[in-house]
Short mmCIF file of C-alpha atoms in Angstrom, two decimals:
data_model
loop_
_atom_site.label_atom_id
_atom_site.label_comp_id
_atom_site.label_asym_id
_atom_site.label_seq_id
_atom_site.Cartn_x
_atom_site.Cartn_y
_atom_site.Cartn_z
CA MET H 1 84.65 120.58 105.39
CA PRO H 2 87.67 122.65 106.43
CA ALA H 3 87.41 126.39 106.68
CA SER H 4 88.08 128.22 103.47
CA THR H 5 91.69 129.13 102.86
CA ALA H 6 90.62 132.36 101.15
CA PRO H 7 91.55 135.41 103.23
CA ASP H 8 88.85 137.45 104.92
CA PRO H 9 88.08 140.88 103.49
CA GLY H 10 90.97 143.17 104.33
CA GLU H 11 93.47 140.33 104.74
CA VAL H 12 96.51 140.17 102.50
CA PRO H 13 96.11 137.19 100.12
CA ASP H 14 98.43 134.23 100.66
CA SER H 15 99.93 134.65 97.21
CA ASP H 16 101.02 138.22 97.99
CA LEU H 17 102.53 137.12 101.29
CA VAL H 18 104.40 134.30 99.56
CA LYS H 19 105.90 136.71 97.04
CA ARG H 20 107.03 138.96 99.89
CA CYS H 21 108.55 135.96 101.65
CA GLN H 22 110.41 135.04 98.50
CA ALA H 23 111.82 138.55 98.50
CA GLY H 24 113.14 137.97 102.02
CA ASP H 25 110.34 139.49 104.11
CA THR H 26 110.26 137.38 107.30
CA ARG H 27 107.34 139.40 108.69
CA ALA H 28 105.19 138.17 105.81
CA PHE H 29 106.02 134.62 106.81
CA ASP H 30 105.02 135.39 110.40
CA VAL H 31 101.59 136.33 109.07
CA LEU H 32 101.30 133.00 107.25
CA VAL H 33 102.43 131.12 110.36
CA ASN H 34 99.83 132.86 112.51
CA ARG H 35 97.17 132.22 109.87
CA TYR H 36 97.71 128.47 109.62
CA ARG H 37 99.56 127.21 112.69
CA GLY H 38 96.35 126.15 114.43
CA ARG H 39 95.18 124.02 111.54
CA ILE H 40 98.60 122.49 110.96
CA TYR H 41 98.87 121.62 114.65
CA ALA H 42 95.38 120.09 114.57
CA MET H 43 96.44 117.82 111.72
CA THR H 44 99.65 116.68 113.40
CA TYR H 45 97.83 116.08 116.69
CA HIS H 46 95.13 113.98 115.05
CA MET H 47 97.87 111.86 113.49
CA ILE H 48 100.07 111.24 116.55
CA GLN H 49 97.87 112.02 119.61
CA ASN H 50 100.68 113.77 121.52
CA GLU H 51 100.48 117.52 122.13
CA THR H 52 104.19 118.24 122.60
CA GLU H 53 105.36 116.20 119.64
CA ALA H 54 102.51 117.56 117.51
CA TRP H 55 103.71 121.12 118.15
CA ASP H 56 107.29 120.06 117.36
CA LEU H 57 106.18 118.53 114.06
CA ALA H 58 104.13 121.61 113.19
CA GLN H 59 107.16 123.80 113.87
CA GLU H 60 109.35 121.52 111.75
CA ALA H 61 106.84 121.79 108.91
CA PHE H 62 106.96 125.60 108.99
CA ILE H 63 110.77 125.55 109.04
CA LYS H 64 110.81 123.26 106.00
CA ALA H 65 108.24 125.48 104.30
CA TRP H 66 110.37 128.61 104.88
CA ARG H 67 113.41 126.91 103.41
CA ALA H 68 111.44 125.63 100.42
CA LEU H 69 109.58 128.88 99.69
CA PRO H 70 112.10 130.12 97.10
CA ARG H 71 111.16 127.08 94.98
CA PHE H 72 107.40 127.40 95.46
CA LYS H 73 105.88 128.41 92.12
CA LEU H 74 102.34 129.13 93.38
CA ASP H 75 100.99 126.36 91.16
CA SER H 76 98.73 125.38 94.07
CA SER H 77 97.33 127.25 97.06
CA PHE H 78 99.83 128.00 99.79
CA TYR H 79 97.80 126.04 102.32
CA THR H 80 97.67 122.92 100.12
CA TRP H 81 101.43 123.17 99.63
CA LEU H 82 102.05 123.74 103.35
CA TYR H 83 99.69 120.94 104.32
CA ARG H 84 101.56 118.55 102.04
CA ILE H 85 104.83 119.45 103.77
CA ALA H 86 103.31 119.04 107.23
CA HIS H 87 101.74 115.74 106.33
CA ASN H 88 105.01 114.42 104.93
CA VAL H 89 106.83 115.48 108.10
CA THR H 90 104.25 113.73 110.26
CA TYR H 91 104.17 110.62 108.10
CA ASP H 92 107.96 110.37 108.19
CA TYR H 93 107.76 110.60 111.98
CA LEU H 94 105.20 107.79 112.10
CA ARG H 95 107.29 105.61 109.82
CA LYS H 96 110.35 106.12 111.98
CA LYS H 97 108.34 105.22 115.06
CA ARG H 98 107.02 102.21 113.16
CA ILE H 99 103.55 102.74 114.47
CA GLN H 100 101.36 100.02 113.00
CA GLY H 101 97.72 99.22 113.67
CA GLU H 102 97.34 95.86 115.38
CA GLY H 103 95.82 93.41 112.92
CA GLU H 104 95.54 96.18 110.34
CA PHE H 105 94.56 95.12 106.85
CA ASP H 106 97.36 95.79 104.38
CA ASP H 107 95.71 97.04 101.19
CA SER H 108 99.04 96.83 99.33
CA ARG H 109 98.70 93.04 99.35
CA THR H 110 95.41 92.87 97.54
CA GLU H 111 94.45 93.45 93.96
CA HIS H 112 91.21 95.10 95.01
CA LYS H 113 90.87 98.72 94.03
CA ALA H 114 87.76 100.68 94.89
CA ALA H 115 86.26 102.28 91.82
CA ALA H 116 86.25 106.06 91.71
CA GLY H 117 82.47 106.18 92.07
CA ALA H 118 82.18 103.36 94.58
CA GLU H 119 80.61 103.67 98.01
CA THR H 120 83.52 103.79 100.45
CA VAL H 121 81.44 103.50 103.61
CA PRO H 122 80.12 99.94 104.20
CA HIS H 123 76.34 99.91 104.15
CA GLY H 124 74.34 99.86 107.34
CA ASP H 125 76.66 101.94 109.51
CA ALA H 126 77.09 105.64 110.16
CA ALA H 127 80.19 107.24 108.62
CA PRO H 128 83.03 108.04 111.05
CA ASP H 129 82.67 111.76 110.40
CA THR H 130 79.10 111.64 111.73
CA LEU H 131 80.33 110.31 115.05
CA LEU H 132 83.21 112.77 115.12
CA LYS H 133 80.64 115.54 115.47
CA ASN H 134 79.51 114.08 118.79
CA ALA H 135 81.82 115.42 121.49
CA GLU H 136 80.97 112.58 123.87
CA LEU H 137 82.33 110.04 121.38
CA GLY H 138 85.33 112.07 120.26
CA ASP H 139 87.85 110.33 122.52
CA ARG H 140 86.75 106.89 121.36
CA ILE H 141 87.00 107.93 117.72
CA ARG H 142 90.47 109.40 118.16
CA ALA H 143 91.65 106.29 120.02
CA ALA H 144 90.36 104.11 117.19
CA ILE H 145 92.04 106.27 114.55
CA ALA H 146 95.31 105.94 116.47
CA GLN H 147 95.11 102.15 116.01
CA LEU H 148 95.10 102.42 112.22
CA SER H 149 98.27 102.02 110.21
CA PRO H 150 99.93 105.31 109.12
CA ASP H 151 98.65 104.93 105.54
CA HIS H 152 95.05 104.44 106.66
CA ARG H 153 95.22 107.03 109.42
CA GLN H 154 96.57 109.48 106.88
CA VAL H 155 93.60 109.28 104.51
CA ILE H 156 91.05 109.24 107.35
CA VAL H 157 92.47 112.45 108.83
CA LEU H 158 92.62 114.15 105.45
CA ARG H 159 89.09 113.14 104.48
CA GLU H 160 87.09 112.95 107.73
CA VAL H 161 88.89 115.55 109.84
CA GLU H 162 90.15 118.04 107.26
CA GLY H 163 87.37 117.32 104.76
CA LEU H 164 89.65 117.43 101.73
CA PRO H 165 88.24 116.15 98.42
CA TYR H 166 89.65 112.90 97.06
CA GLU H 167 91.64 114.63 94.33
CA GLU H 168 93.37 116.89 96.85
CA ILE H 169 94.14 113.94 99.12
CA ALA H 170 95.76 112.15 96.18
CA ALA H 171 97.86 115.25 95.46
CA THR H 172 98.81 115.69 99.12
CA ILE H 173 100.03 112.15 99.85
CA PRO H 174 100.78 111.78 96.83
CA CYS H 175 99.19 108.68 95.30
CA SER H 176 96.59 107.71 92.73
CA LEU H 177 92.90 108.45 93.21
CA GLY H 178 92.21 104.70 93.23
CA THR H 179 94.66 104.21 96.09
CA VAL H 180 92.93 106.94 98.08
CA MET H 181 89.57 105.23 97.53
CA SER H 182 90.95 101.83 98.48
CA ARG H 183 92.66 103.05 101.64
CA LEU H 184 89.56 104.95 102.72
CA PHE H 185 87.41 101.87 102.23
CA TYR H 186 89.60 99.66 104.40
CA ALA H 187 90.29 102.40 106.96
CA ARG H 188 86.58 103.01 107.44
CA LYS H 189 85.90 99.29 107.59
CA LYS H 190 88.56 98.88 110.29
CA LEU H 191 87.19 101.85 112.24
CA GLN H 192 83.72 100.36 112.18
CA GLU H 193 85.10 97.10 113.57
CA LEU H 194 86.91 98.97 116.34
CA LEU H 195 83.85 101.11 117.09
CA LYS H 196 81.19 98.42 116.77
CA ASP H 197 79.83 98.97 120.29
CA THR H 198 79.94 102.75 119.81
CA TYR H 199 77.94 102.55 116.57
CA GLU H 200 75.35 100.26 118.16
CA ASN H 201 74.89 102.58 121.15
CA ALA H 202 74.61 105.62 118.86
CA THR H 203 71.71 104.19 116.89
#
């Protein structure tokens, strides 16, 4: 699971900083940038696997967030709102680059929808997040994730890397909960195909 977005004791809450930003306090925004730039960069890097471009996308996300702050009504946490902006920026980049997973299953062409309570990890294999915890296998996992289509890579990063709950993923993308479940099912299935030898050697 991702680290809590609640401030540590003594830290100014995000909501207070947002209100100061909305009043024109750029120093308050600097605090928010310093608080979350590492996590936003980590997300963009996991999506595109390029350090320089990941930093550029993270910076673009913060610029968009600053410009949009006057319209932010604090109806969600600042981090959730910021993450949604960053993810949209990254996803737009991927779409423009037309990065597609080779032989990737297109879940938009099937009527199958995973039920909300369904098992989204095929039986008999370890979940991708289990292998992600093993540093020796990290490069192989990241390379496999990079082969997924943007839609599938998106939900895998949100769920397995960031540890967001399904409902928050649906709000971030945005899409229905059923679509999140379906994409996760096929993304994990594809990862397990790509990492077949890795899974066998890990057991």
